[in-house]
Coordinates of N, CA and C in Angstrom, one line a residue:
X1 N -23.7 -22.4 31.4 CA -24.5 -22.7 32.6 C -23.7 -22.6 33.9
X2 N -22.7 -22.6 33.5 CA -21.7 -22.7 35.7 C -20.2 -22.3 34.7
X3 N -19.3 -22.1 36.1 CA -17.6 -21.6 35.5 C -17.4 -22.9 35.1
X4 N -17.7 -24.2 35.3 CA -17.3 -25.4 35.3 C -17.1 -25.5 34.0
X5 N -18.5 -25.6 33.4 CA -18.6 -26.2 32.0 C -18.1 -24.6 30.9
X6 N -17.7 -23.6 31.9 CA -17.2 -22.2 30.3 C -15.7 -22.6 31.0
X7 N -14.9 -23.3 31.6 CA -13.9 -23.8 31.1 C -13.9 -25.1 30.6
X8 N -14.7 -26.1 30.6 CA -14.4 -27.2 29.5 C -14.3 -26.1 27.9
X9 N -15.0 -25.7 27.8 CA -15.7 -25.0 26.8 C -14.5 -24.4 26.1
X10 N -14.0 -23.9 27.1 CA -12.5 -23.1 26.7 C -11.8 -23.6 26.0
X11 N -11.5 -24.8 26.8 CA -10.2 -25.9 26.6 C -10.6 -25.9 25.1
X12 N -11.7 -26.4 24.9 CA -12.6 -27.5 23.6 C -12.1 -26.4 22.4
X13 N -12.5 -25.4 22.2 CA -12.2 -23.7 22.0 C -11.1 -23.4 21.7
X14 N -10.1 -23.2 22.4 CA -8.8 -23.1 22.3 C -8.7 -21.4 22.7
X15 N -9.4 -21.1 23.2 CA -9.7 -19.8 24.0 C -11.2 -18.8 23.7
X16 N -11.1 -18.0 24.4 CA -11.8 -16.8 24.2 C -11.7 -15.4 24.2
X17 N -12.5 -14.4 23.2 CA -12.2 -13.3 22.7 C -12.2 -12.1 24.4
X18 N -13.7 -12.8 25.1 CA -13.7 -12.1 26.2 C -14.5 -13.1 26.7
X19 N -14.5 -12.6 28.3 CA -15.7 -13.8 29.0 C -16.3 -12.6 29.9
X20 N -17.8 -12.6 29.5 CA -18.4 -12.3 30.9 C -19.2 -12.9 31.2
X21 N -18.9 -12.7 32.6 CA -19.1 -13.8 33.5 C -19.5 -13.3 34.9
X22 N -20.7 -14.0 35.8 CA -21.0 -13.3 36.9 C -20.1 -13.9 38.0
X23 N -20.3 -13.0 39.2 CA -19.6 -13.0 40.1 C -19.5 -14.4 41.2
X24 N -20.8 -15.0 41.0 CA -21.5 -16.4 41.4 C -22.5 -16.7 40.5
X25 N -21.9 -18.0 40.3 CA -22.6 -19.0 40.1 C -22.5 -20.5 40.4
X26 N -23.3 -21.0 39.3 CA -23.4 -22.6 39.4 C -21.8 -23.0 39.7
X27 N -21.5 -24.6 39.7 CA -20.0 -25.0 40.2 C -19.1 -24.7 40.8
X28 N -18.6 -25.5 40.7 CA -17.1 -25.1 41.6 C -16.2 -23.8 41.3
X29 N -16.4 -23.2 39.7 CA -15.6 -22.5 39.7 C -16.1 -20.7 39.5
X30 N -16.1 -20.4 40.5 CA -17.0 -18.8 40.6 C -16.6 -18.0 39.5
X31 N -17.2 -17.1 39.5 CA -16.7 -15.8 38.2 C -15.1 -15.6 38.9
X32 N -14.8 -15.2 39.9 CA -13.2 -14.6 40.2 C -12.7 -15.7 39.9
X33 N -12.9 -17.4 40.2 CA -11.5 -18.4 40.3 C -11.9 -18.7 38.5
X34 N -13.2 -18.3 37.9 CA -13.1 -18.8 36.4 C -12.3 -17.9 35.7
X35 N -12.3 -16.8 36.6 CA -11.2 -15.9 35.6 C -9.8 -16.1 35.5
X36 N -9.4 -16.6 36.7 CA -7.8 -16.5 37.2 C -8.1 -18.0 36.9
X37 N -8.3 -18.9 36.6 CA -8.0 -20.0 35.9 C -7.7 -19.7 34.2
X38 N -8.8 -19.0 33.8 CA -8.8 -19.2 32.2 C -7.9 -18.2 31.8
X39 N -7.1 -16.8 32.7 CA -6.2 -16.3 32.3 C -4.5 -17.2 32.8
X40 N -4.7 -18.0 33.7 CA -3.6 -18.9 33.9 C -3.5 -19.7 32.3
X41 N -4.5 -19.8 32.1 CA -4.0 -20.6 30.2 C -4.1 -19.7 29.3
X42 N -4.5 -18.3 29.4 CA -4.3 -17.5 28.5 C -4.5 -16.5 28.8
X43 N -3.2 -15.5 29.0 CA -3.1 -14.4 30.3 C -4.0 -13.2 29.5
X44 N -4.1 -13.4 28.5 CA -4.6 -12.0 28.0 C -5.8 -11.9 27.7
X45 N -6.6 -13.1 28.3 CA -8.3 -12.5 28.5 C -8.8 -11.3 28.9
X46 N -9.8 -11.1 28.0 CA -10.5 -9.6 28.6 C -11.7 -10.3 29.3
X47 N -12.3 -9.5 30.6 CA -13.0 -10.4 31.2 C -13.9 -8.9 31.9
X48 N -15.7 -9.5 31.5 CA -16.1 -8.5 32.3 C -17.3 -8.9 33.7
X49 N -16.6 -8.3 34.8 CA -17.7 -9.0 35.4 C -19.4 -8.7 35.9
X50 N -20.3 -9.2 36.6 CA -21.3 -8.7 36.5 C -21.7 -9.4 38.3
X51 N -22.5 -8.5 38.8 CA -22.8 -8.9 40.1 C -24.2 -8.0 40.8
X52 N -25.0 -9.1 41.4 CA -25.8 -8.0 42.4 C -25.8 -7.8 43.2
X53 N -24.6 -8.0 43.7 CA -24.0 -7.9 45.1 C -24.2 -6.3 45.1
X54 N -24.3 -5.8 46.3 CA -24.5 -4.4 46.7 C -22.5 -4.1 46.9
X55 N -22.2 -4.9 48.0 CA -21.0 -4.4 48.1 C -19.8 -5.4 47.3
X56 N -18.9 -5.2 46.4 CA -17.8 -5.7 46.0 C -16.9 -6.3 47.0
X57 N -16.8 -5.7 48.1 CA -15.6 -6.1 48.8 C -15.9 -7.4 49.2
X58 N -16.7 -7.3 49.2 CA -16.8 -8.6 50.1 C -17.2 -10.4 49.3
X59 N -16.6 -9.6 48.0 CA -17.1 -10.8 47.1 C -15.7 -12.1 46.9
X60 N -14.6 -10.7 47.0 CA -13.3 -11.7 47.1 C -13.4 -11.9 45.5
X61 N -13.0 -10.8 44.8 CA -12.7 -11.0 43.4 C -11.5 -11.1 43.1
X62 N -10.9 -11.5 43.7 CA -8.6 -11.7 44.0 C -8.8 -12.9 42.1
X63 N -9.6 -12.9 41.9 CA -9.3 -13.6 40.0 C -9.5 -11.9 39.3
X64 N -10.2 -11.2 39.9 CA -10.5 -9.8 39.2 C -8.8 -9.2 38.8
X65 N -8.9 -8.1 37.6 CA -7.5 -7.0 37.7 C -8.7 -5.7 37.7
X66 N -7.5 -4.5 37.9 CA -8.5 -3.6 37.9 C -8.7 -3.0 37.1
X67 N -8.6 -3.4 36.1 CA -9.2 -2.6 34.6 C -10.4 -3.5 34.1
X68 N -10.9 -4.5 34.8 CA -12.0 -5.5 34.4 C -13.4 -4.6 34.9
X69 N -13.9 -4.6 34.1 CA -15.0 -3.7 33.9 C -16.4 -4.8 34.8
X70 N -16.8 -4.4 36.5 CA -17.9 -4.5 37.1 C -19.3 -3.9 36.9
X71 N -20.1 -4.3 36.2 CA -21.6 -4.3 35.9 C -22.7 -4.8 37.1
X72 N -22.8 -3.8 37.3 CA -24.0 -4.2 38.7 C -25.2 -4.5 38.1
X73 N -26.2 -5.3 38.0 CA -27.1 -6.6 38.1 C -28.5 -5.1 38.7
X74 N -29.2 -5.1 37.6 CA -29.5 -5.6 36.4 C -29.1 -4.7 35.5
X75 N -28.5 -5.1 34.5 CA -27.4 -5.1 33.5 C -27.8 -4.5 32.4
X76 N -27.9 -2.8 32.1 CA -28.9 -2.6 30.5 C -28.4 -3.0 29.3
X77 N -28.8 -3.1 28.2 CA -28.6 -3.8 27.1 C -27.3 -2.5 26.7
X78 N -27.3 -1.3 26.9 CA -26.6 -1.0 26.5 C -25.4 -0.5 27.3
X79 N -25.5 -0.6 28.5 CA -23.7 -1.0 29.0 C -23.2 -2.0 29.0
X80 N -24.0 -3.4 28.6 CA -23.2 -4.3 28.1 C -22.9 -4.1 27.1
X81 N -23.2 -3.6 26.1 CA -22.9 -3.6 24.9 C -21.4 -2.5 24.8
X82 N -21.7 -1.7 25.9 CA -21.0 -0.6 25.8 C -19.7 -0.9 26.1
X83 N -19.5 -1.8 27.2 CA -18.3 -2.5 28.0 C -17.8 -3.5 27.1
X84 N -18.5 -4.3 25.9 CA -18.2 -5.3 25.4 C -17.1 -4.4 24.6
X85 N -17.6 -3.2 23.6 CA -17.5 -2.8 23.0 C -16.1 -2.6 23.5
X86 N -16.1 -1.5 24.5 CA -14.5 -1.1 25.4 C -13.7 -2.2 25.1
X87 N -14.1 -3.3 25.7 CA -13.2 -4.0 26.0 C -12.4 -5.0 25.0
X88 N -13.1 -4.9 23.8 CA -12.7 -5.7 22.8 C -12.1 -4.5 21.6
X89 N -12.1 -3.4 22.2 CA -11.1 -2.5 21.3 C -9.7 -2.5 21.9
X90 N -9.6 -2.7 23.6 CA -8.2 -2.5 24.0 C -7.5 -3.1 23.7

């Protein structure tokens, strides 16, 4: 439901395989600072993000890298699927 509670979640976890995660949301901790937090405890997250933001730049995704796969809003069942797929083969 928010970045807040998918990093308790983490902790509780002991990580995750991938997170996607939108660009805003609920809590304190947005999709870019939930990323660059959850890869600060475990750098090798794969992480995809999702946004309906028209322009990126201006989102301030400095938690983003650039191989993290951005999904523009609204999201079809099969480029998520498709990106999941990418991303959990690399």
């Amino acid at each position: 439901r928010s970045g807040d509670e998918a990093a308790i979640l983490h902790s509780r976890e002991g990580g995750f395989d991938l997170l996607v995660t939108d660009t805003a949301m609920q809590g304190a901790l947005q999709g870019p600072n939930l990323a660059r937090e959850l890869r600060r405890r475990q750098p090798d997250l794969k992480v995809i993000f999702t946004t309906g933001h028209a322009n990126e730049a201006s989102l301030g995704l400095n938690g983003a890298r650039a191989e993290d796969p951005r999904l523009k809003k609204p999201v079809s069942k099969v480029d998520l699927a498709q990106a999941v797929h990418e991303m959990l083969l690399t």
